[in-house]
PDB file of C-alpha atoms in Angstrom:
ATOM      1  CA  MET L 266      17.958  15.574 -23.551  1.00 45.00           C
ATOM      2  CA  ASN L 267      15.069  14.150 -21.990  1.00 63.00           C
ATOM      3  CA  ASP L 268      15.184  15.835 -18.049  1.00 78.00           C
ATOM      4  CA  ILE L 269      11.413  14.913 -17.842  1.00 81.00           C
ATOM      5  CA  PRO L 270      12.496  12.150 -15.274  1.00 85.00           C
ATOM      6  CA  GLN L 271      10.814   8.215 -14.768  1.00 86.00           C
ATOM      7  CA  CYS L 272       8.027   7.832 -12.396  1.00 85.00           C
ATOM      8  CA  PRO L 273       9.526   6.706  -8.766  1.00 84.00           C
ATOM      9  CA  LYS L 274       7.043   4.265  -8.342  1.00 83.00           C
ATOM     10  CA  CYS L 275       6.893   2.481 -10.483  1.00 85.00           C
ATOM     11  CA  GLY L 276      10.141   3.428 -13.017  1.00 83.00           C
ATOM     12  CA  SER L 277       8.036   3.958 -16.138  1.00 85.00           C
ATOM     13  CA  GLU L 278       9.665   6.398 -18.494  1.00 87.00           C
ATOM     14  CA  TYR L 279       6.669   8.116 -20.133  1.00 88.00           C
ATOM     15  CA  THR L 280       5.618  10.977 -17.542  1.00 90.00           C
ATOM     16  CA  TYR L 281       4.894  13.162 -18.118  1.00 89.00           C
ATOM     17  CA  PHE L 282       5.265  17.706 -16.634  1.00 87.00           C
ATOM     18  CA  ASP L 283       1.613  18.540 -15.634  1.00 86.00           C
ATOM     19  CA  GLY L 284       1.839  22.082 -15.220  1.00 82.00           C
ATOM     20  CA  SER L 285       2.851  21.706 -11.486  1.00 83.00           C
ATOM     21  CA  LEU L 286       3.465  17.519 -11.016  1.00 87.00           C
ATOM     22  CA  TYR L 287       5.150  15.091 -12.611  1.00 88.00           C
ATOM     23  CA  VAL L 288       1.803  12.198 -13.854  1.00 90.00           C
ATOM     24  CA  CYS L 289       2.890   8.886 -14.152  1.00 89.00           C
ATOM     25  CA  PRO L 290       0.361   7.721 -16.815  1.00 89.00           C
ATOM     26  CA  ASP L 291       0.963   4.270 -16.122  1.00 88.00           C
ATOM     27  CA  CYS L 292      -0.025   3.476 -12.601  1.00 86.00           C
ATOM     28  CA  ALA L 293      -1.180   7.371 -11.950  1.00 84.00           C
ATOM     29  CA  HIS L 294       1.743   8.579  -9.712  1.00 85.00           C
ATOM     30  CA  GLU L 295       2.174  11.828  -9.545  1.00 86.00           C
ATOM     31  CA  PHE L 296       5.161  13.416  -8.071  1.00 84.00           C
ATOM     32  CA  ASN L 297       7.322  16.772  -7.911  1.00 83.00           C
ATOM     33  CA  LEU L 298      11.467  16.418  -7.865  1.00 76.00           C
ATOM     34  CA  ASP L 299      11.407  18.979  -5.077  1.00 71.00           C
ATOM     35  CA  ASP L 300       9.660  16.833  -2.202  1.00 57.00           C
ATOM     36  CA  ASN L 301      10.320  13.276  -0.687  1.00 45.00           C
ATOM     37  CA  GLU L 302       6.999  12.013  -0.402  1.00 48.00           C
ATOM     38  CA  THR L 303       7.884   9.169  -2.430  1.00 45.00           C
ATOM     39  CA  ALA L 304      10.321   8.655   0.063  1.00 48.00           C
ATOM     40  CA  GLU L 305       7.504   8.424   2.596  1.00 48.00           C
ATOM     41  CA  ASP L 306       5.078   7.147   1.155  1.00 51.00           C
ATOM     42  CA  ASN L 307       7.211   4.017   0.526  1.00 61.00           C
ATOM     43  CA  THR L 308       7.973   3.576   4.347  1.00 77.00           C
ATOM     44  CA  VAL L 309       3.813   4.981   5.906  1.00 85.00           C
ATOM     45  CA  ALA L 310       1.374   1.957   5.998  1.00 89.00           C
ATOM     46  CA  LYS L 311      -1.397   2.378   4.732  1.00 91.00           C
ATOM     47  CA  ASP L 312      -4.968   0.727   4.506  1.00 91.00           C
ATOM     48  CA  SER L 313      -6.784   0.388   1.068  1.00 90.00           C
ATOM     49  CA  ASN L 314      -8.654   3.697   1.947  1.00 90.00           C
ATOM     50  CA  GLY L 315      -5.140   5.455   2.747  1.00 88.00           C
ATOM     51  CA  ALA L 316      -5.500   5.989   6.276  1.00 91.00           C
ATOM     52  CA  GLU L 317      -2.284   5.633   8.018  1.00 93.00           C
ATOM     53  CA  LEU L 318      -1.787   1.719   9.867  1.00 93.00           C
ATOM     54  CA  PHE L 319      -0.197   2.424  13.641  1.00 93.00           C
ATOM     55  CA  ASP L 320       1.721  -0.972  15.523  1.00 93.00           C
ATOM     56  CA  GLY L 321      -2.372  -3.051  17.624  1.00 93.00           C
ATOM     57  CA  ASP L 322      -5.374  -0.908  15.788  1.00 94.00           C
ATOM     58  CA  ALA L 323      -8.396  -3.435  14.274  1.00 95.00           C
ATOM     59  CA  VAL L 324      -9.117  -4.461  10.615  1.00 95.00           C
ATOM     60  CA  THR L 325     -11.285  -4.933   8.673  1.00 96.00           C
ATOM     61  CA  VAL L 326     -10.605  -7.304   5.825  1.00 95.00           C
ATOM     62  CA  ILE L 327     -12.361  -6.331   3.233  1.00 95.00           C
ATOM     63  CA  LYS L 328     -12.400  -8.961   0.211  1.00 93.00           C
ATOM     64  CA  ASP L 329     -12.754 -12.928   0.508  1.00 95.00           C
ATOM     65  CA  LEU L 330      -8.526 -13.949   1.225  1.00 93.00           C
ATOM     66  CA  LYS L 331      -8.054 -18.107   0.743  1.00 93.00           C
ATOM     67  CA  VAL L 332      -4.277 -18.646   2.906  1.00 90.00           C
ATOM     68  CA  LYS L 333      -1.288 -20.015   0.799  1.00 88.00           C
ATOM     69  CA  GLY L 334      -0.447 -24.171   2.265  1.00 88.00           C
ATOM     70  CA  SER L 335      -4.290 -23.977   4.333  1.00 87.00           C
ATOM     71  CA  SER L 336      -7.975 -24.954   3.219  1.00 89.00           C
ATOM     72  CA  MET L 337      -8.448 -21.784   5.167  1.00 90.00           C
ATOM     73  CA  VAL L 338     -10.762 -18.792   3.800  1.00 93.00           C
ATOM     74  CA  ILE L 339     -10.323 -15.605   5.849  1.00 94.00           C
ATOM     75  CA  LYS L 340     -14.203 -14.336   5.423  1.00 95.00           C
ATOM     76  CA  ARG L 341     -14.979 -10.610   4.321  1.00 95.00           C
ATOM     77  CA  GLY L 342     -15.677  -8.696   8.024  1.00 95.00           C
ATOM     78  CA  THR L 343     -13.055 -10.573   9.462  1.00 94.00           C
ATOM     79  CA  LYS L 344     -12.059  -8.254  12.183  1.00 95.00           C
ATOM     80  CA  VAL L 345      -8.571  -8.904  13.063  1.00 94.00           C
ATOM     81  CA  LYS L 346      -6.815  -7.336  16.106  1.00 93.00           C
ATOM     82  CA  SER L 347      -3.819  -5.996  17.956  1.00 93.00           C
ATOM     83  CA  ILE L 348      -2.124  -6.011  13.942  1.00 94.00           C
ATOM     84  CA  ARG L 349       1.909  -5.748  14.128  1.00 95.00           C
ATOM     85  CA  LEU L 350       3.714  -3.537  10.983  1.00 93.00           C
ATOM     86  CA  THR L 351       6.417  -4.793   9.898  1.00 91.00           C
ATOM     87  CA  ASP L 352       9.405  -3.762   8.143  1.00 90.00           C
ATOM     88  CA  ASN L 353       7.121  -3.574   4.413  1.00 89.00           C
ATOM     89  CA  PRO L 354       4.731  -0.788   4.408  1.00 90.00           C
ATOM     90  CA  GLU L 355       2.884  -3.362   2.237  1.00 90.00           C
ATOM     91  CA  GLU L 356       1.768  -5.359   5.241  1.00 93.00           C
ATOM     92  CA  VAL L 357       1.575  -6.381   8.809  1.00 94.00           C
ATOM     93  CA  ASP L 358       1.581  -9.450  10.255  1.00 95.00           C
ATOM     94  CA  CYS L 359      -1.768 -10.571  13.305  1.00 94.00           C
ATOM     95  CA  LYS L 360      -3.773 -13.366  14.590  1.00 94.00           C
ATOM     96  CA  ILE L 361      -6.295 -14.562  13.199  1.00 91.00           C
ATOM     97  CA  GLU L 362      -8.512 -18.393  15.065  1.00 88.00           C
ATOM     98  CA  GLY L 363      -4.964 -19.012  16.889  1.00 89.00           C
ATOM     99  CA  SER L 364      -3.267 -19.301  13.326  1.00 88.00           C
ATOM    100  CA  SER L 365      -0.327 -16.242  13.133  1.00 91.00           C
ATOM    101  CA  ILE L 366      -0.529 -15.329   9.249  1.00 93.00           C
ATOM    102  CA  VAL L 367       1.001 -12.300   6.895  1.00 93.00           C
ATOM    103  CA  LEU L 368      -1.730 -10.041   5.379  1.00 94.00           C
ATOM    104  CA  LYS L 369      -1.772  -7.465   2.350  1.00 93.00           C
ATOM    105  CA  THR L 370      -2.801  -3.161   3.903  1.00 93.00           C
ATOM    106  CA  CYS L 371      -3.941  -3.149   0.093  1.00 92.00           C
ATOM    107  CA  PHE L 372      -6.820  -5.699   1.688  1.00 94.00           C
ATOM    108  CA  LEU L 373      -7.540  -3.780   5.259  1.00 95.00           C
ATOM    109  CA  LYS L 374      -9.614  -1.152   6.410  1.00 95.00           C
ATOM    110  CA  LYS L 375      -9.472   1.012   9.738  1.00 91.00           C
TER     111      LYS L 375
END
């Protein structure tokens, strides 16, 4: 009955066709059924500005971050060198002040 697919990003059933692309009003994700773009987006690590991240990149923290289980705070503007990508494209491994930490890519910029 309903030929409009669910959003591949958030699973919302309220997607609509906007002439050339399907649009999700919940997460603002735009997609096309013919493209495999969504599979590629899920495997590529990107910073907060959408720039692709690679092993060994240097990034900057864009927000003060409290480290769970510690009194340590990573201040905004802290430069992190030599990041390592993980299996999860939303996380990177790095060392800050001698501690090995996993950071979310949404709090980093290249």
